[in-house]
PDB file of C-alpha atoms and ligand atoms in Angstrom:
ATOM      1  CA  MET A   1      -1.334 -32.491  25.305  1.00  0.00           C
ATOM      2  CA  SER A   2      -0.446 -29.177  26.928  1.00  0.00           C
ATOM      3  CA  GLY A   3      -2.765 -27.233  29.203  1.00  0.00           C
ATOM      4  CA  THR A   4      -3.752 -23.565  28.813  1.00  0.00           C
ATOM      5  CA  LEU A   5      -2.741 -20.264  30.376  1.00  0.00           C
ATOM      6  CA  THR A   6      -5.818 -18.186  31.269  1.00  0.00           C
ATOM      7  CA  LEU A   7      -5.422 -14.535  32.272  1.00  0.00           C
ATOM      8  CA  VAL A   8      -8.018 -13.764  34.932  1.00  0.00           C
ATOM      9  CA  PRO A   9      -8.765 -10.111  35.803  1.00  0.00           C
ATOM     10  CA  THR A  10      -9.635  -9.401  39.434  1.00  0.00           C
ATOM     11  CA  PRO A  11     -11.480  -6.449  41.064  1.00  0.00           C
ATOM     12  CA  ILE A  12      -9.702  -3.072  41.325  1.00  0.00           C
ATOM     13  CA  GLY A  13     -11.609  -2.213  44.490  1.00  0.00           C
ATOM     14  CA  ASN A  14     -15.085  -3.671  44.461  1.00  0.00           C
ATOM     15  CA  LEU A  15     -15.200  -7.418  45.078  1.00  0.00           C
ATOM     16  CA  SER A  16     -18.559  -7.689  43.296  1.00  0.00           C
ATOM     17  CA  ASP A  17     -16.711  -7.034  40.036  1.00  0.00           C
ATOM     18  CA  ILE A  18     -15.448 -10.595  39.879  1.00  0.00           C
ATOM     19  CA  SER A  19     -17.466 -12.164  37.059  1.00  0.00           C
ATOM     20  CA  PRO A  20     -18.979 -15.665  37.064  1.00  0.00           C
ATOM     21  CA  ARG A  21     -16.606 -16.560  34.237  1.00  0.00           C
ATOM     22  CA  CYS A  22     -13.546 -15.431  36.221  1.00  0.00           C
ATOM     23  CA  ARG A  23     -14.740 -17.424  39.205  1.00  0.00           C
ATOM     24  CA  GLN A  24     -15.190 -20.473  36.994  1.00  0.00           C
ATOM     25  CA  ALA A  25     -11.699 -20.067  35.476  1.00  0.00           C
ATOM     26  CA  LEU A  26     -10.169 -19.976  38.967  1.00  0.00           C
ATOM     27  CA  GLU A  27     -12.228 -22.975  40.001  1.00  0.00           C
ATOM     28  CA  GLN A  28     -11.254 -25.020  36.951  1.00  0.00           C
ATOM     29  CA  ALA A  29      -7.525 -24.202  36.971  1.00  0.00           C
ATOM     30  CA  ASP A  30      -5.112 -26.818  38.319  1.00  0.00           C
ATOM     31  CA  PHE A  31      -3.064 -24.039  39.883  1.00  0.00           C
ATOM     32  CA  ILE A  32      -2.975 -20.234  40.068  1.00  0.00           C
ATOM     33  CA  ALA A  33       0.064 -18.055  39.320  1.00  0.00           C
ATOM     34  CA  ALA A  34      -0.337 -15.027  41.589  1.00  0.00           C
ATOM     35  CA  GLU A  35       1.575 -11.747  41.903  1.00  0.00           C
ATOM     36  CA  ASP A  36       1.198 -11.809  45.693  1.00  0.00           C
ATOM     37  CA  THR A  37      -0.141 -15.097  47.044  1.00  0.00           C
ATOM     38  CA  ARG A  38      -1.429 -13.406  50.242  1.00  0.00           C
ATOM     39  CA  VAL A  39      -3.604 -10.984  48.228  1.00  0.00           C
ATOM     40  CA  THR A  40      -4.945 -13.818  46.045  1.00  0.00           C
ATOM     41  CA  LEU A  41      -5.599 -16.012  49.063  1.00  0.00           C
ATOM     42  CA  ARG A  42      -7.931 -13.318  50.435  1.00  0.00           C
ATOM     43  CA  LEU A  43      -9.811 -13.291  47.130  1.00  0.00           C
ATOM     44  CA  LEU A  44     -10.036 -17.097  47.073  1.00  0.00           C
ATOM     45  CA  ASN A  45     -11.340 -17.099  50.650  1.00  0.00           C
ATOM     46  CA  HIS A  46     -13.973 -14.564  49.633  1.00  0.00           C
ATOM     47  CA  LEU A  47     -14.985 -16.861  46.745  1.00  0.00           C
ATOM     48  CA  GLU A  48     -14.764 -19.906  49.023  1.00  0.00           C
ATOM     49  CA  LEU A  49     -12.292 -21.580  46.677  1.00  0.00           C
ATOM     50  CA  LYS A  50      -9.188 -23.579  47.523  1.00  0.00           C
ATOM     51  CA  LYS A  51      -6.414 -23.834  44.899  1.00  0.00           C
ATOM     52  CA  PRO A  52      -2.670 -24.388  44.874  1.00  0.00           C
ATOM     53  CA  LEU A  53      -0.914 -21.024  44.418  1.00  0.00           C
ATOM     54  CA  VAL A  54       2.521 -20.311  42.947  1.00  0.00           C
ATOM     55  CA  SER A  55       4.165 -16.952  43.147  1.00  0.00           C
ATOM     56  CA  TYR A  56       4.981 -15.136  39.881  1.00  0.00           C
ATOM     57  CA  TYR A  57       6.175 -11.542  40.162  1.00  0.00           C
ATOM     58  CA  GLU A  58       8.800  -9.135  38.860  1.00  0.00           C
ATOM     59  CA  HIS A  59      11.735 -10.529  40.860  1.00  0.00           C
ATOM     60  CA  ASN A  60      11.183 -14.276  40.342  1.00  0.00           C
ATOM     61  CA  LYS A  61       9.555 -14.186  36.916  1.00  0.00           C
ATOM     62  CA  GLU A  62      12.362 -15.933  35.007  1.00  0.00           C
ATOM     63  CA  PHE A  63      12.674 -18.928  37.313  1.00  0.00           C
ATOM     64  CA  SER A  64       8.988 -19.124  38.174  1.00  0.00           C
ATOM     65  CA  GLY A  65       7.970 -18.574  34.522  1.00  0.00           C
ATOM     66  CA  ARG A  66      10.025 -21.604  33.391  1.00  0.00           C
ATOM     67  CA  LYS A  67       8.453 -23.795  36.116  1.00  0.00           C
ATOM     68  CA  ILE A  68       4.949 -22.668  35.184  1.00  0.00           C
ATOM     69  CA  VAL A  69       5.577 -23.401  31.485  1.00  0.00           C
ATOM     70  CA  GLU A  70       6.908 -26.898  32.361  1.00  0.00           C
ATOM     71  CA  ARG A  71       3.731 -27.645  34.310  1.00  0.00           C
ATOM     72  CA  ILE A  72       1.444 -26.386  31.540  1.00  0.00           C
ATOM     73  CA  LEU A  73       3.374 -28.372  28.923  1.00  0.00           C
ATOM     74  CA  ALA A  74       2.870 -31.442  31.129  1.00  0.00           C
ATOM     75  CA  GLY A  75      -0.903 -30.914  30.844  1.00  0.00           C
ATOM     76  CA  GLU A  76      -1.911 -28.660  33.773  1.00  0.00           C
ATOM     77  CA  ASN A  77      -4.114 -25.567  33.327  1.00  0.00           C
ATOM     78  CA  CYS A  78      -2.865 -22.345  34.892  1.00  0.00           C
ATOM     79  CA  ALA A  79      -4.910 -19.245  35.793  1.00  0.00           C
ATOM     80  CA  GLN A  80      -2.841 -16.110  36.171  1.00  0.00           C
ATOM     81  CA  VAL A  81      -3.894 -13.212  38.407  1.00  0.00           C
ATOM     82  CA  SER A  82      -2.247  -9.987  39.529  1.00  0.00           C
ATOM     83  CA  ASP A  83      -3.071  -8.090  42.738  1.00  0.00           C
ATOM     84  CA  ALA A  84      -5.852  -6.150  41.012  1.00  0.00           C
ATOM     85  CA  GLY A  85      -7.085  -5.597  37.484  1.00  0.00           C
ATOM     86  CA  THR A  86      -5.980  -7.231  34.268  1.00  0.00           C
ATOM     87  CA  PRO A  87      -2.744  -9.242  34.373  1.00  0.00           C
ATOM     88  CA  ALA A  88      -0.022  -8.049  31.961  1.00  0.00           C
ATOM     89  CA  ILE A  89      -1.243  -4.421  32.016  1.00  0.00           C
ATOM     90  CA  SER A  90       1.426  -2.617  34.086  1.00  0.00           C
ATOM     91  CA  ASP A  91       1.538  -5.882  36.038  1.00  0.00           C
ATOM     92  CA  PRO A  92       3.359  -9.212  35.796  1.00  0.00           C
ATOM     93  CA  GLY A  93       2.069 -11.335  32.957  1.00  0.00           C
ATOM     94  CA  GLU A  94       3.513  -9.905  29.770  1.00  0.00           C
ATOM     95  CA  ASP A  95       6.606 -12.150  29.934  1.00  0.00           C
ATOM     96  CA  LEU A  96       4.645 -15.249  30.895  1.00  0.00           C
ATOM     97  CA  VAL A  97       2.275 -14.735  27.959  1.00  0.00           C
ATOM     98  CA  ARG A  98       5.275 -14.401  25.614  1.00  0.00           C
ATOM     99  CA  LEU A  99       6.963 -17.490  27.071  1.00  0.00           C
ATOM    100  CA  CYS A 100       3.779 -19.546  26.691  1.00  0.00           C
ATOM    101  CA  ALA A 101       3.272 -18.324  23.120  1.00  0.00           C
ATOM    102  CA  GLU A 102       6.888 -19.243  22.277  1.00  0.00           C
ATOM    103  CA  ASN A 103       6.266 -22.733  23.651  1.00  0.00           C
ATOM    104  CA  GLY A 104       3.085 -23.254  21.625  1.00  0.00           C
ATOM    105  CA  ILE A 105       0.857 -23.086  24.735  1.00  0.00           C
ATOM    106  CA  PRO A 106      -2.701 -21.786  24.134  1.00  0.00           C
ATOM    107  CA  VAL A 107      -3.271 -18.476  25.953  1.00  0.00           C
ATOM    108  CA  THR A 108      -6.689 -17.038  26.632  1.00  0.00           C
ATOM    109  CA  SER A 109      -7.716 -13.838  28.425  1.00  0.00           C
ATOM    110  CA  ILE A 110     -11.006 -13.139  30.180  1.00  0.00           C
ATOM    111  CA  PRO A 111     -12.214  -9.513  29.868  1.00  0.00           C
ATOM    112  CA  GLY A 112     -12.728  -7.678  33.151  1.00  0.00           C
ATOM    113  CA  PRO A 113     -11.627  -4.834  35.432  1.00  0.00           C
ATOM    114  CA  CYS A 114      -8.862  -2.560  34.174  1.00  0.00           C
ATOM    115  CA  ALA A 115      -8.242   0.824  35.814  1.00  0.00           C
ATOM    116  CA  ALA A 116      -7.092   2.441  32.541  1.00  0.00           C
ATOM    117  CA  ILE A 117     -10.247   1.613  30.595  1.00  0.00           C
ATOM    118  CA  THR A 118     -12.551   2.373  33.537  1.00  0.00           C
ATOM    119  CA  ALA A 119     -10.966   5.828  33.860  1.00  0.00           C
ATOM    120  CA  LEU A 120     -10.952   6.564  30.126  1.00  0.00           C
ATOM    121  CA  SER A 121     -14.620   5.690  29.775  1.00  0.00           C
ATOM    122  CA  MET A 122     -15.663   8.173  32.491  1.00  0.00           C
ATOM    123  CA  SER A 123     -13.086  10.884  31.712  1.00  0.00           C
ATOM    124  CA  ALA A 124     -15.364  12.907  29.387  1.00  0.00           C
ATOM    125  CA  LEU A 125     -12.352  13.219  27.042  1.00  0.00           C
ATOM    126  CA  PRO A 126     -12.246  11.794  23.494  1.00  0.00           C
ATOM    127  CA  THR A 127     -12.151   7.993  23.612  1.00  0.00           C
ATOM    128  CA  GLY A 128     -11.988   7.298  19.861  1.00  0.00           C
ATOM    129  CA  ARG A 129      -8.185   7.261  19.827  1.00  0.00           C
ATOM    130  CA  PHE A 130      -6.060   6.908  22.949  1.00  0.00           C
ATOM    131  CA  CYS A 131      -2.680   5.657  24.091  1.00  0.00           C
ATOM    132  CA  PHE A 132      -1.743   3.972  27.342  1.00  0.00           C
ATOM    133  CA  GLU A 133       1.492   5.314  28.859  1.00  0.00           C
ATOM    134  CA  GLY A 134       1.582   3.270  32.086  1.00  0.00           C
ATOM    135  CA  PHE A 135       3.689   4.637  34.958  1.00  0.00           C
ATOM    136  CA  LEU A 136       6.129   7.504  34.450  1.00  0.00           C
ATOM    137  CA  SER A 137       9.634   6.779  35.709  1.00  0.00           C
ATOM    138  CA  THR A 138      10.633   7.935  39.210  1.00  0.00           C
ATOM    139  CA  ASN A 139      13.850   9.171  37.618  1.00  0.00           C
ATOM    140  CA  LYS A 140      13.302  12.849  36.783  1.00  0.00           C
ATOM    141  CA  LYS A 141      15.356  12.794  33.580  1.00  0.00           C
ATOM    142  CA  GLN A 142      13.578   9.711  32.229  1.00  0.00           C
ATOM    143  CA  ARG A 143      10.189  11.110  33.244  1.00  0.00           C
ATOM    144  CA  ARG A 144      10.903  14.336  31.363  1.00  0.00           C
ATOM    145  CA  ALA A 145      12.129  12.423  28.290  1.00  0.00           C
ATOM    146  CA  HIS A 146       8.951  10.310  28.340  1.00  0.00           C
ATOM    147  CA  LEU A 147       6.773  13.436  28.510  1.00  0.00           C
ATOM    148  CA  GLU A 148       8.815  15.272  25.853  1.00  0.00           C
ATOM    149  CA  SER A 149       8.172  12.337  23.507  1.00  0.00           C
ATOM    150  CA  LEU A 150       4.435  13.052  23.892  1.00  0.00           C
ATOM    151  CA  THR A 151       4.351  16.799  23.139  1.00  0.00           C
ATOM    152  CA  ALA A 152       2.950  16.181  19.635  1.00  0.00           C
ATOM    153  CA  GLU A 153       0.534  13.445  20.738  1.00  0.00           C
ATOM    154  CA  THR A 154      -3.006  14.151  19.577  1.00  0.00           C
ATOM    155  CA  ARG A 155      -4.621  11.040  21.113  1.00  0.00           C
ATOM    156  CA  THR A 156      -5.973  10.999  24.674  1.00  0.00           C
ATOM    157  CA  MET A 157      -3.194   9.765  26.987  1.00  0.00           C
ATOM    158  CA  ILE A 158      -3.624   7.504  30.028  1.00  0.00           C
ATOM    159  CA  PHE A 159      -1.126   7.366  32.908  1.00  0.00           C
ATOM    160  CA  TYR A 160      -1.059   5.360  36.130  1.00  0.00           C
ATOM    161  CA  GLU A 161       0.126   7.295  39.175  1.00  0.00           C
ATOM    162  CA  ALA A 162       0.792   6.761  42.874  1.00  0.00           C
ATOM    163  CA  PRO A 163      -0.458   9.438  45.303  1.00  0.00           C
ATOM    164  CA  HIS A 164       3.008  10.356  46.647  1.00  0.00           C
ATOM    165  CA  LYS A 165       4.208  11.200  43.116  1.00  0.00           C
ATOM    166  CA  LEU A 166       1.083  12.989  41.915  1.00  0.00           C
ATOM    167  CA  THR A 167       2.033  16.608  42.668  1.00  0.00           C
ATOM    168  CA  ASP A 168       5.464  16.306  40.985  1.00  0.00           C
ATOM    169  CA  THR A 169       3.884  14.630  37.981  1.00  0.00           C
ATOM    170  CA  LEU A 170       1.253  17.348  37.643  1.00  0.00           C
ATOM    171  CA  GLU A 171       3.989  20.022  37.726  1.00  0.00           C
ATOM    172  CA  ASP A 172       5.835  18.157  34.962  1.00  0.00           C
ATOM    173  CA  LEU A 173       2.648  17.786  32.909  1.00  0.00           C
ATOM    174  CA  LEU A 174       1.932  21.516  33.307  1.00  0.00           C
ATOM    175  CA  GLU A 175       5.420  22.404  32.153  1.00  0.00           C
ATOM    176  CA  THR A 176       5.275  20.044  29.166  1.00  0.00           C
ATOM    177  CA  PHE A 177       1.704  20.504  27.920  1.00  0.00           C
ATOM    178  CA  GLY A 178       0.830  24.022  29.134  1.00  0.00           C
ATOM    179  CA  PRO A 179      -1.805  25.349  31.583  1.00  0.00           C
ATOM    180  CA  GLU A 180      -4.910  24.950  29.418  1.00  0.00           C
ATOM    181  CA  ARG A 181      -4.634  21.216  28.669  1.00  0.00           C
ATOM    182  CA  SER A 182      -7.571  19.237  30.092  1.00  0.00           C
ATOM    183  CA  ILE A 183      -7.007  16.391  32.505  1.00  0.00           C
ATOM    184  CA  SER A 184      -9.377  14.000  34.265  1.00  0.00           C
ATOM    185  CA  LEU A 185      -7.998  12.761  37.570  1.00  0.00           C
ATOM    186  CA  CYS A 186      -9.739   9.471  38.356  1.00  0.00           C
ATOM    187  CA  ARG A 187      -9.274   8.260  41.897  1.00  0.00           C
ATOM    188  CA  GLU A 188     -10.292   5.211  43.932  1.00  0.00           C
ATOM    189  CA  LEU A 189     -12.281   3.734  41.049  1.00  0.00           C
ATOM    190  CA  THR A 190     -15.057   1.306  42.007  1.00  0.00           C
ATOM    191  CA  LYS A 191     -14.410   2.100  45.702  1.00  0.00           C
ATOM    192  CA  LEU A 192     -16.425   4.024  48.282  1.00  0.00           C
ATOM    193  CA  HIS A 193     -14.536   7.271  47.643  1.00  0.00           C
ATOM    194  CA  GLU A 194     -14.477   7.088  43.853  1.00  0.00           C
ATOM    195  CA  GLU A 195     -13.938  10.572  42.418  1.00  0.00           C
ATOM    196  CA  VAL A 196     -13.269  12.165  39.028  1.00  0.00           C
ATOM    197  CA  LEU A 197     -11.950  15.714  38.828  1.00  0.00           C
ATOM    198  CA  ARG A 198     -12.149  17.231  35.352  1.00  0.00           C
ATOM    199  CA  LEU A 199      -9.811  20.231  35.335  1.00  0.00           C
ATOM    200  CA  ASN A 200      -7.111  21.888  33.273  1.00  0.00           C
ATOM    201  CA  LEU A 201      -3.477  21.410  34.320  1.00  0.00           C
ATOM    202  CA  LYS A 202      -3.198  24.812  35.984  1.00  0.00           C
ATOM    203  CA  GLU A 203      -6.296  24.090  38.090  1.00  0.00           C
ATOM    204  CA  ALA A 204      -5.075  20.571  38.900  1.00  0.00           C
ATOM    205  CA  VAL A 205      -1.721  21.834  40.196  1.00  0.00           C
ATOM    206  CA  ALA A 206      -3.480  24.495  42.290  1.00  0.00           C
ATOM    207  CA  TYR A 207      -6.011  21.978  43.646  1.00  0.00           C
ATOM    208  CA  TYR A 208      -3.352  19.553  44.856  1.00  0.00           C
ATOM    209  CA  LYS A 209      -1.392  22.363  46.523  1.00  0.00           C
ATOM    210  CA  GLU A 210      -4.425  22.689  48.820  1.00  0.00           C
ATOM    211  CA  ASN A 211      -5.569  19.045  48.988  1.00  0.00           C
ATOM    212  CA  ALA A 212      -3.270  16.107  49.724  1.00  0.00           C
ATOM    213  CA  PRO A 213      -3.542  13.340  47.097  1.00  0.00           C
ATOM    214  CA  ARG A 214      -5.127  10.164  48.507  1.00  0.00           C
ATOM    215  CA  GLY A 215      -5.618   6.718  46.999  1.00  0.00           C
ATOM    216  CA  GLU A 216      -4.829   5.293  43.598  1.00  0.00           C
ATOM    217  CA  TYR A 217      -5.008   7.481  40.504  1.00  0.00           C
ATOM    218  CA  VAL A 218      -5.415   7.189  36.784  1.00  0.00           C
ATOM    219  CA  LEU A 219      -4.650  10.408  34.916  1.00  0.00           C
ATOM    220  CA  VAL A 220      -6.401  10.885  31.591  1.00  0.00           C
ATOM    221  CA  LEU A 221      -4.847  13.722  29.633  1.00  0.00           C
ATOM    222  CA  ALA A 222      -6.376  15.323  26.534  1.00  0.00           C
ATOM    223  CA  GLY A 223      -4.322  15.050  23.368  1.00  0.00           C
ATOM    224  CA  GLY A 224      -3.122  18.191  21.556  1.00  0.00           C
ATOM    225  CA  ALA A 225      -5.591  19.562  19.040  1.00  0.00           C
ATOM    226  CA  ALA A 226      -3.243  19.365  16.037  1.00  0.00           C
ATOM    227  CA  GLU A 227      -5.278  21.263  13.444  1.00  0.00           C
ATOM    228  CA  GLU A 228      -6.253  24.082  15.754  1.00  0.00           C
ATOM    229  CA  LYS A 229      -2.637  24.480  16.807  1.00  0.00           C
ATOM    230  CA  GLN A 230      -1.375  24.551  13.213  1.00  0.00           C
ATOM    231  CA  ALA A 231      -3.757  27.443  12.537  1.00  0.00           C
ATOM    232  CA  ASP A 232      -2.029  29.329  15.369  1.00  0.00           C
ATOM    233  CA  LEU A 233       1.412  28.871  13.824  1.00  0.00           C
ATOM    234  CA  PRO A 234       1.878  32.481  12.566  1.00  0.00           C
ATOM    235  CA  THR A 235       1.037  33.835  16.054  1.00  0.00           C
ATOM    236  CA  ALA A 236       3.403  31.325  17.637  1.00  0.00           C
ATOM    237  CA  LEU A 237       6.198  32.368  15.265  1.00  0.00           C
ATOM    238  CA  GLU A 238       5.646  36.013  16.170  1.00  0.00           C
ATOM    239  CA  ARG A 239       5.986  35.073  19.831  1.00  0.00           C
ATOM    240  CA  MET A 240       9.205  33.207  18.990  1.00  0.00           C
ATOM    241  CA  GLN A 241      10.612  36.314  17.252  1.00  0.00           C
ATOM    242  CA  THR A 242       9.814  38.378  20.354  1.00  0.00           C
ATOM    243  CA  LEU A 243      11.598  35.916  22.642  1.00  0.00           C
ATOM    244  CA  MET A 244      14.602  35.790  20.317  1.00  0.00           C
ATOM    245  CA  ALA A 245      14.724  39.592  20.258  1.00  0.00           C
ATOM    246  CA  GLN A 246      14.867  39.365  24.068  1.00  0.00           C
ATOM    247  CA  GLY A 247      17.989  37.197  23.784  1.00  0.00           C
ATOM    248  CA  LEU A 248      16.732  33.570  23.707  1.00  0.00           C
ATOM    249  CA  SER A 249      18.351  31.220  21.203  1.00  0.00           C
ATOM    250  CA  ARG A 250      16.103  29.848  18.423  1.00  0.00           C
ATOM    251  CA  LYS A 251      16.156  26.450  20.153  1.00  0.00           C
ATOM    252  CA  ASP A 252      15.138  27.848  23.566  1.00  0.00           C
ATOM    253  CA  ALA A 253      12.500  30.108  22.011  1.00  0.00           C
ATOM    254  CA  ALA A 254      11.012  27.115  20.143  1.00  0.00           C
ATOM    255  CA  LYS A 255      11.002  25.090  23.376  1.00  0.00           C
ATOM    256  CA  GLN A 256       9.303  27.883  25.324  1.00  0.00           C
ATOM    257  CA  VAL A 257       6.637  28.562  22.684  1.00  0.00           C
ATOM    258  CA  SER A 258       6.027  24.825  22.314  1.00  0.00           C
ATOM    259  CA  LYS A 259       5.202  24.689  26.019  1.00  0.00           C
ATOM    260  CA  GLU A 260       2.897  27.677  25.712  1.00  0.00           C
ATOM    261  CA  THR A 261       1.021  26.528  22.602  1.00  0.00           C
ATOM    262  CA  GLY A 262       1.372  22.766  22.408  1.00  0.00           C
ATOM    263  CA  ILE A 263       2.875  23.066  18.885  1.00  0.00           C
ATOM    264  CA  PRO A 264       5.781  20.604  18.650  1.00  0.00           C
ATOM    265  CA  LYS A 265       9.095  22.387  19.159  1.00  0.00           C
ATOM    266  CA  ASN A 266      10.645  20.891  16.022  1.00  0.00           C
ATOM    267  CA  THR A 267       7.779  22.322  13.940  1.00  0.00           C
ATOM    268  CA  LEU A 268       8.427  25.750  15.456  1.00  0.00           C
ATOM    269  CA  TYR A 269      12.197  25.495  15.066  1.00  0.00           C
ATOM    270  CA  ASP A 270      11.953  24.480  11.393  1.00  0.00           C
ATOM    271  CA  ALA A 271       9.245  27.060  10.582  1.00  0.00           C
ATOM    272  CA  GLY A 272      11.287  29.694  12.417  1.00  0.00           C
ATOM    273  CA  LEU A 273      14.287  29.048  10.140  1.00  0.00           C
ATOM    274  CA  GLY A 274      12.275  30.264   7.165  1.00  0.00           C
ATOM    275  CA  GLY A 275      11.263  33.460   8.998  1.00  0.00           C
TER     276      GLY A 275
HETATM  277  N1  SAM B   1      -3.277  -4.346  35.953  1.00  0.00           N
HETATM  278  C1  SAM B   1      -3.960  -3.267  36.617  1.00  0.00           C
HETATM  279  C2  SAM B   1      -5.155  -2.826  35.758  1.00  0.00           C
HETATM  280  O1  SAM B   1      -5.576  -3.584  34.885  1.00  0.00           O
HETATM  281  O2  SAM B   1      -5.675  -1.752  35.979  1.00  0.00           O
HETATM  282  C3  SAM B   1      -3.018  -2.107  36.925  1.00  0.00           C
HETATM  283  C4  SAM B   1      -1.956  -2.453  37.901  1.00  0.00           C
HETATM  284  S1  SAM B   1      -0.852  -1.162  38.265  1.00  0.00           S
HETATM  285  C5  SAM B   1       0.401  -2.027  39.148  1.00  0.00           C
HETATM  286  C6  SAM B   1      -1.640  -0.304  39.581  1.00  0.00           C
HETATM  287  C7  SAM B   1      -2.079   1.124  39.176  1.00  0.00           C
HETATM  288  O3  SAM B   1      -3.352   1.061  38.546  1.00  0.00           O
HETATM  289  C8  SAM B   1      -2.263   2.044  40.369  1.00  0.00           C
HETATM  290  O4  SAM B   1      -1.038   2.651  40.750  1.00  0.00           O
HETATM  291  C9  SAM B   1      -3.236   3.068  39.817  1.00  0.00           C
HETATM  292  O5  SAM B   1      -2.576   3.999  38.998  1.00  0.00           O
HETATM  293  C10 SAM B   1      -4.121   2.183  38.926  1.00  0.00           C
HETATM  294  N2  SAM B   1      -5.276   1.694  39.711  1.00  0.00           N
HETATM  295  C11 SAM B   1      -5.507   0.435  40.125  1.00  0.00           C
HETATM  296  N3  SAM B   1      -6.668   0.378  40.790  1.00  0.00           N
HETATM  297  C12 SAM B   1      -7.187   1.620  40.788  1.00  0.00           C
HETATM  298  C13 SAM B   1      -8.370   2.212  41.305  1.00  0.00           C
HETATM  299  N4  SAM B   1      -9.258   1.495  41.993  1.00  0.00           N
HETATM  300  N5  SAM B   1      -8.583   3.529  41.114  1.00  0.00           N
HETATM  301  C14 SAM B   1      -7.698   4.277  40.421  1.00  0.00           C
HETATM  302  N6  SAM B   1      -6.565   3.778  39.915  1.00  0.00           N
HETATM  303  C15 SAM B   1      -6.302   2.474  40.084  1.00  0.00           C
END
């Protein structure tokens, strides 16, 4: 009979966040698949546990994934951990889960620390409907395309971000969603210097011109208020007419007014054709 794959979340900063159930899962596993064995070894030392570790990360996941599946099919139980937080969420794990499922291996996941959910819950933005957008690409064109695809998004959006990319990302967010859009910048969650700044995008850009970004960030961005924006459509179309009278093409005017109002540019372009 095959063993099981158990996804085990680990602390995102505060070691006390390891739950008794996670500890037990690590203790009971025959071996642990770890993103970085050195990081996991420190955690195991803290928990005073000794377990065989195998490395499973982005650049060895195909080979290592096959080996792990062979061992589980032969009856061993595997616990999977990433460096911090919930495996498979912007971390290695997604492919291993799929591979196990394809091979009929039972997969279970223990609830626990996840930076995205921790940030969302304290963002003070609507939590009823949200979407997780992970990391934006480092490639400017791809990053822009990703953001453009979200201009009509009405749900709260969650992004992961590294400190050295934060200022560029905020500039891009400002350009795409306009100055008034609310953002909660959640930093160093569960750590000594945990901080949440609840600002609009104009204020956020200004703040980080004066203060260097430090630590790990989750950005929680308010969705567009669709109904409110639709009510503003006649005003937006007037603004488009003004820009076109100044020489902008219909397409560029729609793009500009979309940035200013948050109304999707295709809506403006199509409505503008009737005007
Ligand atoms: N799987 C992890 C989870 O469940 O949260 C996410 C891993 S992803 C590779 C790492 C990113 O998560 C960081 O770049 C940062 O955006 C976010 N993150 C992780 N820990 C954080 C913390 N303590 N405070 C704020 N953001 C954090």
